[in-house]
Amino acid sequence: MALDLSLLGFDDGLTAALEPGCFPARVSRVDRGACDLLTAAGETRAAYSGALRRAAADDPVNLPCVGDWVAIDTEVRAVLPRRTSIVRAGVTPGVSHGQVLAANIDLVYIAEPAVPDVDLGRIERLLALAWESGAQPVVVITKADLAEVDPAAVSAAAPGAGVALVSSMTGQGLDAVRLAPGRTAVVLGRSGAGKSTLVNALAGVDVMATQAIRAGDGRGRHTTVHRELLVLPDGGMIIDTPGLRSVGLYDATDGLAQVFSDVEDLATHCRFVDCGHDTEPGCAVTDAVARGELPGRRLASWRKLQREAAWMAARADARLRAEQPRRWKIVHKAMRNHSRP
């Protein structure tokens, strides 16, 4: 079936990035060494070229991910420039590279279930990834028919983000998260948060496998095992993702500043420019906590995520320093080979 690529988000800017002899495709699913693609001629599948594999050898971020636009002929030749991307810290121990979860998304739906309790700390962590991506985050409280939720408390932990209370079973709040034609959203959250059920409700049919929640604690069970981009009947697109057991921050300085904009604003009134917001005299942040204007939980969350972000930045700097000698060896070898008669 032919597809209108403009409705999938393709534009003239991406046309200019195409290599000669290649045509554009959007990645709908990634497997090891190949991916499923949406093209003007319909759906297809292609493997990565050798050049693309070599380009990604130094940094896996260069590999295609769901939502990417790529240049293909008989193979996937290149990843076209990303407009937005969700990047978390790599999950392999000892590796400081990032991992791209989704690309070219307009909205990030952060799915957090109402039962057994809303975890504001997890919302803040995912919001840091979302804001850093360049997309607009929306906190979607799922299973809202099973428990009372205070939207004001959620909004206080998510300044600048939208908040929607949704029940995929009753239809409550679904209109607030429906996607206009050409718009793409990714759904992030822990296992059992109701992500696939939300996708099915928006699609109007069961396109993703789900399992019933447990009676004891209201938790769902992990069902989605891969990321996949789906075109919805109304023309919007949504990316379902597996539950995130680990959500490490990766180069999320700006994202954290947005998530904790209230803390950042208070910090401008501290006596010392380099105030650590701990025991320093004249600290406007700790004073706000003492007065009950800023939740102590929120300051503790800010401290935790700031420490993690600083640790990840130090690891990335150490990796770059370690790679520099190897890069220079490659350059010098190429120069010697070029100078030989």
C-alpha positions as CSV (number, residue, x, y, z in Angstrom):
1,M,0.0,0.0,0.0
2,A,1.4,3.4,-1.0
3,L,2.1,5.9,1.8
4,D,2.2,9.7,1.8
5,L,5.6,10.4,3.5
6,S,4.6,14.0,4.3
7,L,2.0,12.5,6.6
8,L,4.7,10.5,8.3
9,G,6.7,13.7,9.0
10,F,9.0,13.8,5.9
11,D,9.9,17.4,4.8
12,D,12.2,19.3,2.4
13,G,14.9,19.6,4.9
14,L,15.3,15.9,5.0
15,T,15.3,15.7,1.2
16,A,18.4,17.8,1.2
17,A,20.2,15.2,3.4
18,L,19.5,12.3,1.1
19,E,22.5,10.7,-0.6
20,P,22.4,10.4,-4.4
21,G,20.6,7.3,-5.5
22,C,18.8,6.8,-2.2
23,F,15.2,7.3,-1.2
24,P,13.7,8.0,2.3
25,A,12.1,5.6,4.7
26,R,10.9,5.8,8.3
27,V,12.0,3.2,10.8
28,S,9.1,1.4,12.4
29,R,11.0,-1.4,14.1
30,V,14.6,-2.4,14.7
31,D,16.1,-5.8,14.9
32,R,19.8,-6.7,15.1
33,G,21.4,-5.5,11.9
34,A,18.2,-4.7,10.1
35,C,15.0,-2.7,10.4
36,D,11.4,-2.6,9.2
37,L,10.6,0.5,7.2
38,L,7.8,2.7,5.9
39,T,8.4,4.0,2.4
40,A,6.3,5.7,-0.3
41,A,5.8,2.3,-1.9
42,G,4.7,0.7,1.4
43,E,6.3,-1.4,4.1
44,T,9.7,-3.1,3.5
45,R,12.7,-4.4,5.4
46,A,16.4,-3.7,4.9
47,A,19.8,-4.6,6.4
48,Y,22.4,-2.0,7.4
49,S,25.2,-1.3,5.0
50,G,28.8,-1.9,6.0
51,A,29.5,1.8,6.0
52,L,26.7,2.4,8.5
53,R,27.9,-0.4,10.7
54,R,31.4,1.1,10.7
55,A,30.0,4.6,11.5
56,A,28.2,3.1,14.5
57,A,31.1,1.1,15.8
58,D,32.5,4.0,17.9
59,D,29.1,5.2,19.1
60,P,25.8,3.1,19.0
61,V,23.9,6.4,19.0
62,N,24.6,6.5,15.2
63,L,22.6,3.3,14.6
64,P,19.0,3.6,13.3
65,C,16.3,3.6,16.0
66,V,12.5,3.6,15.8
67,G,11.2,6.9,14.4
68,D,14.4,7.6,12.5
69,W,14.3,8.7,8.9
70,V,17.0,6.8,6.9
71,A,18.4,6.8,3.4
72,I,18.1,3.5,1.6
73,D,18.7,1.8,-1.7
74,T,19.0,-2.0,-1.3
75,E,20.4,-1.4,2.2
76,V,20.1,1.2,4.9
77,R,22.9,3.7,4.0
78,A,22.6,6.5,6.5
79,V,20.5,7.9,9.4
80,L,19.1,11.3,8.4
81,P,19.4,14.3,10.8
82,R,17.2,13.8,13.9
83,R,14.8,16.6,14.8
84,T,14.4,15.2,18.4
85,S,15.6,12.1,20.2
86,I,15.1,10.3,23.5
87,V,18.6,9.2,24.7
88,R,19.2,7.4,28.0
89,A,22.5,6.1,29.5
90,G,23.6,2.8,28.0
91,V,22.5,-0.2,30.1
92,T,25.7,-2.3,29.5
93,P,27.9,-2.1,32.6
94,G,31.1,-0.1,32.1
95,V,29.9,1.5,28.9
96,S,29.4,5.3,28.8
97,H,27.7,5.5,25.4
98,G,24.0,6.6,25.2
99,Q,21.1,4.6,23.8
100,V,18.5,6.2,21.6
101,L,15.0,5.0,22.4
102,A,13.1,7.0,19.8
103,A,13.6,9.7,17.3
104,N,11.7,12.5,15.5
105,I,9.0,12.6,18.1
106,D,6.7,15.5,18.9
107,L,5.3,14.4,22.2
108,V,6.6,12.2,25.0
109,Y,3.8,10.4,26.9
110,I,5.2,9.5,30.4
111,A,2.9,6.7,31.5
112,E,2.6,6.5,35.3
113,P,-0.1,4.3,36.8
114,A,-2.5,5.6,39.5
115,V,-2.1,2.3,41.4
116,P,-0.7,1.4,43.8
117,D,0.8,4.9,44.0
118,V,2.0,7.6,41.7
119,D,5.8,7.8,41.8
120,L,6.7,11.4,41.4
121,G,10.4,10.7,41.5
122,R,10.1,8.4,38.5
123,I,8.1,11.0,36.7
124,E,10.8,13.6,37.3
125,R,13.5,11.2,36.0
126,L,11.6,10.5,32.8
127,L,10.8,14.2,32.4
128,A,14.5,15.0,32.3
129,L,14.9,12.6,29.3
130,A,11.8,14.1,27.7
131,W,12.8,17.7,28.0
132,E,16.3,17.0,26.8
133,S,15.0,15.3,23.7
134,G,13.4,18.6,22.4
135,A,9.9,17.1,22.4
136,Q,7.0,18.2,24.6
137,P,6.3,15.9,27.5
138,V,2.9,15.0,28.8
139,V,2.5,13.1,32.1
140,V,-0.2,10.5,31.5
141,I,-1.6,9.0,34.7
142,T,-3.0,5.7,33.6
143,K,-5.6,3.5,35.3
144,A,-7.2,6.7,36.7
145,D,-10.4,4.8,37.2
146,L,-8.8,2.7,39.9
147,A,-7.7,5.4,42.4
148,E,-8.0,9.1,43.2
149,V,-5.1,11.2,41.9
150,D,-4.3,14.8,42.8
151,P,-3.5,16.5,39.4
152,A,-2.0,19.5,41.3
153,A,0.6,17.3,43.0
154,V,1.6,15.8,39.7
155,S,1.7,19.3,38.0
156,A,4.0,20.6,40.8
157,A,6.5,17.8,39.9
158,A,6.2,18.5,36.2
159,P,6.4,22.3,35.6
160,G,5.8,23.1,31.9
161,A,4.5,19.7,31.1
162,G,0.9,18.7,30.4
163,V,-0.9,16.3,32.7
164,A,-3.7,14.0,31.7
165,L,-5.6,11.5,33.8
166,V,-6.6,8.6,31.6
167,S,-8.4,5.3,31.8
168,S,-8.0,3.1,28.7
169,M,-10.7,0.8,30.0
170,T,-13.5,3.5,30.4
171,G,-12.2,6.0,27.8
172,Q,-11.7,8.7,30.5
173,G,-9.2,11.4,29.3
174,L,-8.3,9.7,26.0
175,D,-9.3,12.8,23.9
176,A,-6.6,14.7,25.6
177,V,-3.9,12.4,24.3
178,R,-5.2,11.7,20.8
179,L,-2.7,12.6,18.0
180,A,-3.3,14.9,15.1
181,P,-2.3,13.6,11.6
182,G,1.5,13.7,11.1
183,R,2.3,14.0,14.8
184,T,4.4,11.3,16.6
185,A,4.4,10.4,20.3
186,V,6.4,7.9,22.2
187,V,5.1,6.2,25.4
188,L,7.7,5.8,28.2
189,G,7.2,4.1,31.6
190,R,7.8,1.1,33.8
191,S,6.6,-2.4,33.0
192,G,2.9,-2.7,33.7
193,A,2.2,1.0,33.5
194,G,-0.5,0.5,30.9
195,K,1.5,1.7,27.9
196,S,0.3,-1.0,25.4
197,T,-3.3,-0.7,26.7
198,L,-3.1,3.0,26.0
199,V,-1.8,2.4,22.5
200,N,-4.6,-0.1,21.8
201,A,-7.2,2.4,23.1
202,L,-5.9,5.1,20.8
203,A,-5.8,2.7,17.9
204,G,-9.3,1.4,18.5
205,V,-8.1,-2.2,18.1
206,D,-5.7,-4.5,19.9
207,V,-2.4,-3.9,18.1
208,M,-0.2,-4.6,21.1
209,A,-0.3,-7.6,23.4
210,T,-1.5,-6.9,27.0
211,Q,-2.0,-8.8,30.2
212,A,-4.5,-8.2,33.0
213,I,-3.4,-6.4,36.1
214,R,-2.8,-8.3,39.3
215,A,-5.5,-8.1,41.9
216,G,-3.2,-7.8,44.8
217,D,-1.4,-4.5,43.9
218,G,-3.0,-3.3,40.7
219,R,0.2,-3.8,38.7
220,G,0.3,-5.0,35.1
221,R,2.9,-7.4,33.8
222,H,5.6,-6.8,31.2
223,T,4.3,-7.7,27.7
224,T,6.0,-5.4,25.1
225,V,9.4,-6.7,24.2
226,H,10.4,-4.3,21.4
227,R,9.9,-0.7,20.3
228,E,7.5,-0.2,17.4
229,L,6.1,2.8,15.5
230,L,2.4,2.4,14.7
231,V,0.3,4.6,12.4
232,L,-3.0,5.3,14.1
233,P,-6.4,5.4,12.2
234,D,-6.6,9.2,12.6
235,G,-3.2,9.7,11.0
236,G,-1.1,10.2,14.1
237,M,1.8,7.9,15.0
238,I,2.8,6.4,18.3
239,I,5.8,4.4,19.5
240,D,5.2,1.8,22.2
241,T,8.2,0.8,24.2
242,P,9.1,-2.0,26.6
243,G,9.0,-1.2,30.3
244,L,12.1,0.7,31.4
245,R,13.8,-1.1,34.3
246,S,16.7,1.3,34.2
247,V,16.5,4.9,33.2
248,G,20.0,6.4,33.5
249,L,20.4,10.1,32.6
250,Y,22.7,10.9,29.6
251,D,23.8,14.5,28.9
252,A,20.6,15.8,30.6
253,T,21.7,19.1,32.0
254,D,19.1,21.2,30.2
255,G,16.4,18.6,30.8
256,L,17.1,18.7,34.6
257,A,17.0,22.5,34.6
258,Q,13.5,22.4,33.0
259,V,12.2,19.6,35.3
260,F,13.4,21.5,38.4
261,S,12.8,25.0,37.2
262,D,11.3,25.9,40.6
263,V,14.5,24.9,42.3
264,E,16.6,26.8,39.7
265,D,14.5,29.9,40.2
266,L,14.9,29.8,43.9
267,A,18.7,29.3,43.5
268,T,19.1,32.7,41.9
269,H,18.2,34.2,45.3
270,C,20.9,32.3,47.3
271,R,23.6,34.3,49.0
272,F,26.4,32.4,47.2
273,V,26.5,31.8,43.5
274,D,28.0,28.3,44.0
275,C,25.5,27.4,46.7
276,G,25.1,23.6,47.1
277,H,21.6,24.0,48.7
278,D,22.7,22.0,51.8
279,T,24.0,23.7,54.9
280,E,25.1,27.1,53.4
281,P,23.8,30.2,55.1
282,G,21.4,32.3,53.1
283,C,20.3,29.4,50.9
284,A,16.9,30.4,49.3
285,V,16.2,26.7,48.4
286,T,16.6,25.2,51.9
287,D,14.7,28.2,53.3
288,A,11.8,27.5,50.9
289,V,11.8,23.9,52.2
290,A,11.8,25.0,55.8
291,R,8.8,27.3,55.1
292,G,6.9,24.5,53.3
293,E,7.0,26.2,50.0
294,L,9.1,23.5,48.3
295,P,8.6,19.8,49.2
296,G,11.7,18.3,50.8
297,R,11.1,15.3,48.5
298,R,11.6,17.5,45.5
299,L,14.9,18.9,46.7
300,A,16.1,15.3,47.5
301,S,15.2,14.2,44.0
302,W,17.0,17.2,42.5
303,R,20.2,16.3,44.5
304,K,20.0,12.7,43.4
305,L,19.6,13.4,39.7
306,Q,22.2,16.1,39.7
307,R,24.7,13.7,41.2
308,E,23.9,11.1,38.6
309,A,24.1,13.5,35.8
310,A,27.5,14.8,37.0
311,W,28.8,11.2,37.3
312,M,27.6,10.3,33.7
313,A,29.3,13.5,32.4
314,A,32.6,12.5,34.1
315,R,32.4,9.0,32.5
316,A,31.7,10.4,29.1
317,D,34.7,12.8,29.4
318,A,36.9,10.0,30.5
319,R,35.8,7.9,27.5
320,L,36.5,10.7,25.1
321,R,40.0,11.3,26.6
322,A,40.7,7.5,26.3
323,E,39.6,7.4,22.7
324,Q,41.6,10.5,21.6
325,P,45.0,8.7,21.2
326,R,43.4,5.9,19.1
327,R,41.7,8.5,16.8
328,W,45.0,10.3,16.2
329,K,46.7,7.0,15.3
330,I,44.0,6.4,12.7
331,V,44.5,10.0,11.3
332,H,48.3,9.6,11.2
333,K,48.1,6.2,9.5
334,A,45.8,7.7,6.9
335,M,48.2,10.6,6.3
336,R,51.2,8.3,5.9
337,N,49.3,6.1,3.5
338,H,48.3,9.1,1.5
339,S,51.8,10.5,1.3
340,R,53.3,7.3,-0.1
341,P,54.2,7.4,-3.8
